[in-house]
């Protein structure tokens, strides 16, 4: 049945593990539990966080675990995936502000726990290099959360980004600016054209990559990511190069997967201790 599918098994895992969940809340809970488990073993873990709408259920579920005492996140550290160029840090839609609101404050962390690129630096190239260096000096990202663009971008590595790229400035596609206008009063003119994003090579250095995708609008990108060839035209397909990459999708985002039944079967029969 899978004769034509080039699966690579490493450490007993398929190259990308796909977990199909009922809805966004269930995906958020599953991933928050993986983060909590990481923090129980490594209290000062460096958590790589993404912005956008998709990860919000993860952050809510993790904050609930902290509130209930199920996990202590007081020593957690947080690293930013990407940032708009030119938005002052205090702008409500700078990703630094968004992450302060959605992640740091709910987890009870202060800004000392946070590292991110400087989107207002005069020398953007130096700021990008400095951020890659800061990530390495922090010991590397333990678990990197990712969303996915409708065009398959991760971070803001738009189609045809180098799969070996480092943190750098990128120009957003018109589609991504249209998608993000909802955070800027629906006004595309307010959406910056440029971002600093961790490169795909930088992202691949995290120890565990966890991508959450929800909604039918992501179904084509998800199918290309896990069942298509590794190709820069779908930047997220680079996850296939990583020894520990997990893609969590709701039913709608899974709707174009040819191997959905296989993914359901392998996850249902996985040993409990293995986690994601
Ligand atoms: C943002 C980021 C982007 C988003 C993607 C999906 O930090 O990394 O790749 O994850 O644009 O955005 P949403 O979740 O809003 O659909």
Short mmCIF file of C-alpha atoms and ligand atoms in Angstrom, two decimals:
data_model
loop_
_atom_site.label_atom_id
_atom_site.label_comp_id
_atom_site.label_asym_id
_atom_site.label_seq_id
_atom_site.Cartn_x
_atom_site.Cartn_y
_atom_site.Cartn_z
CA UNK A 1 0.00 0.00 0.00
CA UNK A 2 2.81 2.42 0.84
CA UNK A 3 5.20 1.13 -1.81
CA UNK A 4 5.47 4.52 -3.47
CA UNK A 5 5.73 6.54 -0.26
CA UNK A 6 9.31 7.30 0.78
CA UNK A 7 8.89 7.10 4.55
CA UNK A 8 12.06 7.32 6.56
CA UNK A 9 11.83 5.86 10.05
CA UNK A 10 14.16 7.33 12.65
CA UNK A 11 14.04 6.37 16.31
CA UNK A 12 10.86 4.43 15.55
CA UNK A 13 9.13 7.55 14.22
CA UNK A 14 7.99 8.25 10.67
CA UNK A 15 9.85 11.27 9.27
CA UNK A 16 6.90 13.51 10.10
CA UNK A 17 4.36 12.29 12.60
CA UNK A 18 0.85 13.44 11.78
CA UNK A 19 -1.72 13.52 14.58
CA UNK A 20 -5.32 14.14 13.56
CA UNK A 21 -7.43 15.68 16.31
CA UNK A 22 -11.12 16.56 16.42
CA UNK A 23 -10.71 20.32 16.64
CA UNK A 24 -8.39 23.23 17.47
CA UNK A 25 -9.04 22.93 21.22
CA UNK A 26 -7.98 19.27 21.24
CA UNK A 27 -4.85 20.19 19.25
CA UNK A 28 -4.06 22.96 21.70
CA UNK A 29 -4.46 20.61 24.65
CA UNK A 30 -2.28 17.88 23.11
CA UNK A 31 0.55 20.28 22.32
CA UNK A 32 0.29 22.13 25.65
CA UNK A 33 0.66 18.78 27.42
CA UNK A 34 3.81 18.05 25.38
CA UNK A 35 5.19 21.45 26.44
CA UNK A 36 4.23 20.79 30.06
CA UNK A 37 5.94 17.40 29.96
CA UNK A 38 9.08 19.03 28.56
CA UNK A 39 9.03 21.60 31.38
CA UNK A 40 8.60 18.86 34.00
CA UNK A 41 11.87 17.32 32.76
CA UNK A 42 13.64 20.55 31.84
CA UNK A 43 12.18 23.47 33.83
CA UNK A 44 14.25 26.09 31.97
CA UNK A 45 13.43 24.75 28.50
CA UNK A 46 13.58 27.25 25.65
CA UNK A 47 10.15 27.29 24.02
CA UNK A 48 10.01 28.65 20.48
CA UNK A 49 6.70 30.38 19.93
CA UNK A 50 4.77 31.51 16.87
CA UNK A 51 2.12 34.19 16.50
CA UNK A 52 -1.08 34.26 14.43
CA UNK A 53 -4.44 32.76 15.36
CA UNK A 54 -3.58 29.06 15.25
CA UNK A 55 -1.38 28.71 18.37
CA UNK A 56 -3.79 30.57 20.69
CA UNK A 57 -5.50 27.37 21.94
CA UNK A 58 -2.04 26.02 22.83
CA UNK A 59 -1.19 29.09 24.88
CA UNK A 60 -4.59 29.02 26.61
CA UNK A 61 -4.25 25.33 27.48
CA UNK A 62 -0.69 25.79 28.78
CA UNK A 63 -1.71 28.78 30.90
CA UNK A 64 -4.57 26.69 32.36
CA UNK A 65 -2.07 23.99 33.33
CA UNK A 66 0.11 26.59 35.04
CA UNK A 67 -2.91 28.04 36.88
CA UNK A 68 -4.02 24.60 38.07
CA UNK A 69 -0.52 23.69 39.27
CA UNK A 70 -0.18 20.85 36.73
CA UNK A 71 3.12 22.36 35.61
CA UNK A 72 5.53 24.98 36.86
CA UNK A 73 6.58 27.29 34.02
CA UNK A 74 8.33 29.86 36.21
CA UNK A 75 11.78 29.02 34.80
CA UNK A 76 10.67 28.59 31.17
CA UNK A 77 12.33 30.71 28.51
CA UNK A 78 10.61 31.89 25.36
CA UNK A 79 12.07 32.60 21.90
CA UNK A 80 10.32 34.48 19.13
CA UNK A 81 10.02 33.03 15.61
CA UNK A 82 9.60 36.19 13.61
CA UNK A 83 8.94 39.94 13.84
CA UNK A 84 7.67 42.72 11.62
CA UNK A 85 10.31 45.15 10.46
CA UNK A 86 9.68 48.76 11.36
CA UNK A 87 6.84 48.34 13.90
CA UNK A 88 7.89 49.83 17.24
CA UNK A 89 8.14 47.14 19.93
CA UNK A 90 5.25 48.79 21.83
CA UNK A 91 2.91 48.66 18.79
CA UNK A 92 0.04 46.32 19.82
CA UNK A 93 0.61 44.14 16.73
CA UNK A 94 4.39 43.88 16.94
CA UNK A 95 4.97 40.19 17.61
CA UNK A 96 6.86 41.12 20.75
CA UNK A 97 3.66 42.78 22.08
CA UNK A 98 1.48 39.90 20.93
CA UNK A 99 3.70 37.34 22.65
CA UNK A 100 3.83 39.42 25.83
CA UNK A 101 0.00 39.41 25.90
CA UNK A 102 -0.60 35.83 24.75
CA UNK A 103 2.33 33.93 26.26
CA UNK A 104 4.50 35.76 28.80
CA UNK A 105 1.78 37.35 30.92
CA UNK A 106 -0.53 34.29 31.05
CA UNK A 107 2.45 32.10 32.03
CA UNK A 108 3.57 34.62 34.65
CA UNK A 109 6.93 35.22 32.91
CA UNK A 110 8.64 38.56 32.67
CA UNK A 111 10.56 39.99 29.74
CA UNK A 112 13.88 38.61 31.01
CA UNK A 113 12.61 35.18 29.97
CA UNK A 114 12.20 36.33 26.38
CA UNK A 115 14.52 36.59 23.39
CA UNK A 116 13.58 37.92 19.98
CA UNK A 117 14.98 39.77 16.99
CA UNK A 118 15.00 43.58 16.93
CA UNK A 119 12.57 44.60 14.18
CA UNK A 120 13.48 48.26 14.59
CA UNK A 121 17.26 47.89 14.27
CA UNK A 122 18.94 50.26 11.82
CA UNK A 123 21.26 47.46 10.77
CA UNK A 124 18.76 44.69 10.09
CA UNK A 125 21.40 42.26 8.85
CA UNK A 126 23.37 42.61 12.07
CA UNK A 127 20.15 42.18 14.09
CA UNK A 128 19.44 38.91 12.25
CA UNK A 129 22.93 37.58 12.86
CA UNK A 130 22.72 38.64 16.49
CA UNK A 131 19.47 36.73 16.91
CA UNK A 132 20.86 33.47 15.49
CA UNK A 133 23.80 33.91 17.86
CA UNK A 134 21.48 34.57 20.82
CA UNK A 135 19.52 31.39 20.07
CA UNK A 136 22.72 29.34 19.99
CA UNK A 137 24.01 30.96 23.20
CA UNK A 138 20.71 30.16 24.89
CA UNK A 139 21.40 26.48 24.17
CA UNK A 140 19.04 26.17 21.19
CA UNK A 141 15.28 25.85 21.07
CA UNK A 142 13.90 22.74 22.78
CA UNK A 143 10.44 22.78 21.25
CA UNK A 144 9.49 25.07 18.38
CA UNK A 145 5.82 25.74 17.73
CA UNK A 146 4.90 26.51 14.15
CA UNK A 147 1.79 27.57 12.30
CA UNK A 148 1.58 27.31 8.53
CA UNK A 149 0.58 29.82 5.89
CA UNK A 150 -1.93 28.95 3.18
CA UNK A 151 1.09 29.00 0.84
CA UNK A 152 3.08 26.60 3.02
CA UNK A 153 5.23 29.20 4.77
CA UNK A 154 6.69 28.51 8.21
CA UNK A 155 7.86 31.47 10.21
CA UNK A 156 7.78 33.93 7.32
CA UNK A 157 9.82 31.78 5.00
CA UNK A 158 7.67 32.29 1.96
CA UNK A 159 7.69 29.85 -1.00
CA UNK A 160 11.12 29.28 -2.55
CA UNK A 161 12.97 30.31 0.61
CA UNK A 162 16.23 28.44 0.93
CA UNK A 163 15.83 25.32 3.02
CA UNK A 164 19.22 26.16 4.57
CA UNK A 165 18.34 29.79 5.32
CA UNK A 166 19.33 31.56 8.52
CA UNK A 167 17.47 34.37 10.26
CA UNK A 168 17.10 37.22 7.78
CA UNK A 169 14.77 39.84 6.38
CA UNK A 170 12.01 38.59 4.06
CA UNK A 171 9.36 40.33 1.97
CA UNK A 172 5.84 39.15 2.70
CA UNK A 173 3.75 37.94 -0.22
CA UNK A 174 0.61 39.90 -1.02
CA UNK A 175 -1.44 36.86 0.11
CA UNK A 176 0.22 36.85 3.55
CA UNK A 177 -0.40 40.60 3.92
CA UNK A 178 -4.06 40.05 2.97
CA UNK A 179 -4.26 37.17 5.50
CA UNK A 180 -2.72 39.33 8.24
CA UNK A 181 -4.75 42.49 7.54
CA UNK A 182 -7.32 41.18 10.07
CA UNK A 183 -4.87 42.11 12.83
CA UNK A 184 -4.62 45.67 11.44
CA UNK A 185 -8.29 46.74 11.34
CA UNK A 186 -8.67 44.94 8.00
CA UNK A 187 -6.39 47.54 6.38
CA UNK A 188 -3.67 45.92 4.26
CA UNK A 189 -1.87 49.27 4.02
CA UNK A 190 -1.00 48.99 7.70
CA UNK A 191 0.57 45.52 7.30
CA UNK A 192 4.35 45.86 7.02
CA UNK A 193 5.97 44.52 3.85
CA UNK A 194 8.99 43.11 5.64
CA UNK A 195 9.71 40.76 8.51
CA UNK A 196 12.69 39.27 10.24
CA UNK A 197 12.16 35.53 10.38
CA UNK A 198 14.16 32.62 11.67
CA UNK A 199 15.40 30.86 8.55
CA UNK A 200 14.39 27.32 7.71
CA UNK A 201 17.90 26.15 8.62
CA UNK A 202 17.54 27.95 11.96
CA UNK A 203 14.12 26.40 12.61
CA UNK A 204 15.43 22.92 11.80
CA UNK A 205 17.96 23.26 14.65
CA UNK A 206 15.22 23.12 17.30
CA UNK A 207 15.09 19.74 19.02
CA UNK A 208 11.39 19.15 18.40
CA UNK A 209 9.23 20.88 15.79
CA UNK A 210 5.47 20.96 16.43
CA UNK A 211 3.26 22.43 13.73
CA UNK A 212 -0.44 23.01 14.36
CA UNK A 213 -2.80 23.59 11.43
CA UNK A 214 -6.53 24.06 11.71
CA UNK A 215 -9.27 24.76 9.19
CA UNK A 216 -9.90 23.78 5.60
CA UNK A 217 -7.88 26.71 4.30
CA UNK A 218 -4.71 24.92 5.45
CA UNK A 219 -5.58 21.50 3.95
CA UNK A 220 -3.60 21.88 0.69
CA UNK A 221 -0.55 23.25 2.50
CA UNK A 222 -0.67 20.41 5.04
CA UNK A 223 -0.88 17.74 2.31
CA UNK A 224 2.06 19.32 0.46
CA UNK A 225 4.03 19.51 3.72
CA UNK A 226 3.77 15.87 4.73
CA UNK A 227 2.93 13.97 1.55
CA UNK A 228 4.59 16.10 -1.12
CA UNK A 229 8.25 16.24 -2.08
CA UNK A 230 10.74 18.20 0.03
CA UNK A 231 10.74 21.38 -2.00
CA UNK A 232 11.39 25.05 -1.29
CA UNK A 233 8.13 25.88 -3.04
CA UNK A 234 6.45 24.48 0.09
CA UNK A 235 8.79 25.67 2.88
CA UNK A 236 7.03 23.57 5.53
CA UNK A 237 8.03 20.40 3.64
CA UNK A 238 11.47 20.96 5.22
CA UNK A 239 9.96 19.34 8.32
CA UNK A 240 10.55 16.04 6.52
CA UNK A 241 14.27 16.62 7.06
CA UNK A 242 13.89 16.82 10.83
CA UNK A 243 14.30 13.74 13.05
CA UNK A 244 11.48 14.80 15.38
CA UNK A 245 8.72 16.75 13.69
CA UNK A 246 5.05 16.52 14.66
CA UNK A 247 2.19 17.94 12.62
CA UNK A 248 -1.08 18.24 14.54
CA UNK A 249 -4.13 18.87 12.37
CA UNK A 250 -7.85 19.10 12.90
CA UNK A 251 -10.20 17.11 10.66
CA UNK A 252 -10.63 20.03 8.25
CA UNK A 253 -6.90 20.62 7.82
CA UNK A 254 -6.44 16.84 7.39
CA UNK A 255 -9.09 16.63 4.68
CA UNK A 256 -6.63 16.46 1.75
CA UNK A 257 -4.31 13.85 3.28
CA UNK A 258 -4.26 10.64 1.24
CA UNK A 259 -2.69 8.77 4.15
CA UNK A 260 -5.11 10.00 6.82
CA UNK A 261 -6.14 6.45 7.80
CA UNK A 262 -2.51 5.42 8.16
CA UNK A 263 -1.80 8.43 10.37
CA UNK A 264 -4.84 7.69 12.54
CA UNK A 265 -3.78 4.06 12.88
CA UNK A 266 -0.18 4.75 13.84
CA UNK A 267 -1.14 7.37 16.42
CA UNK A 268 -3.89 5.18 17.93
CA UNK A 269 -1.40 2.33 18.34
CA UNK A 270 1.51 4.34 19.67
CA UNK A 271 2.88 3.47 23.11
CA UNK A 272 1.52 6.01 25.65
CA UNK A 273 4.98 6.75 27.05
CA UNK A 274 6.17 8.02 23.70
CA UNK A 275 4.18 11.27 23.74
CA UNK A 276 4.32 13.30 20.56
C1 LIG B 1 3.75 33.83 12.68
C2 LIG B 1 4.12 32.70 11.83
C3 LIG B 1 3.32 32.40 10.61
C4 LIG B 1 1.92 31.93 10.98
C5 LIG B 1 1.12 31.63 9.72
C6 LIG B 1 -0.29 31.15 10.02
O1 LIG B 1 4.65 33.93 13.77
O2 LIG B 1 5.08 32.06 12.10
O3 LIG B 1 3.98 31.38 9.89
O4 LIG B 1 2.03 30.78 11.76
O5 LIG B 1 1.07 32.77 8.92
O6 LIG B 1 -0.99 32.16 10.67
P1 LIG B 1 -2.41 31.87 11.32
O7 LIG B 1 -2.18 30.95 12.45
O8 LIG B 1 -2.90 33.20 11.78
O9 LIG B 1 -3.23 31.26 10.24
#
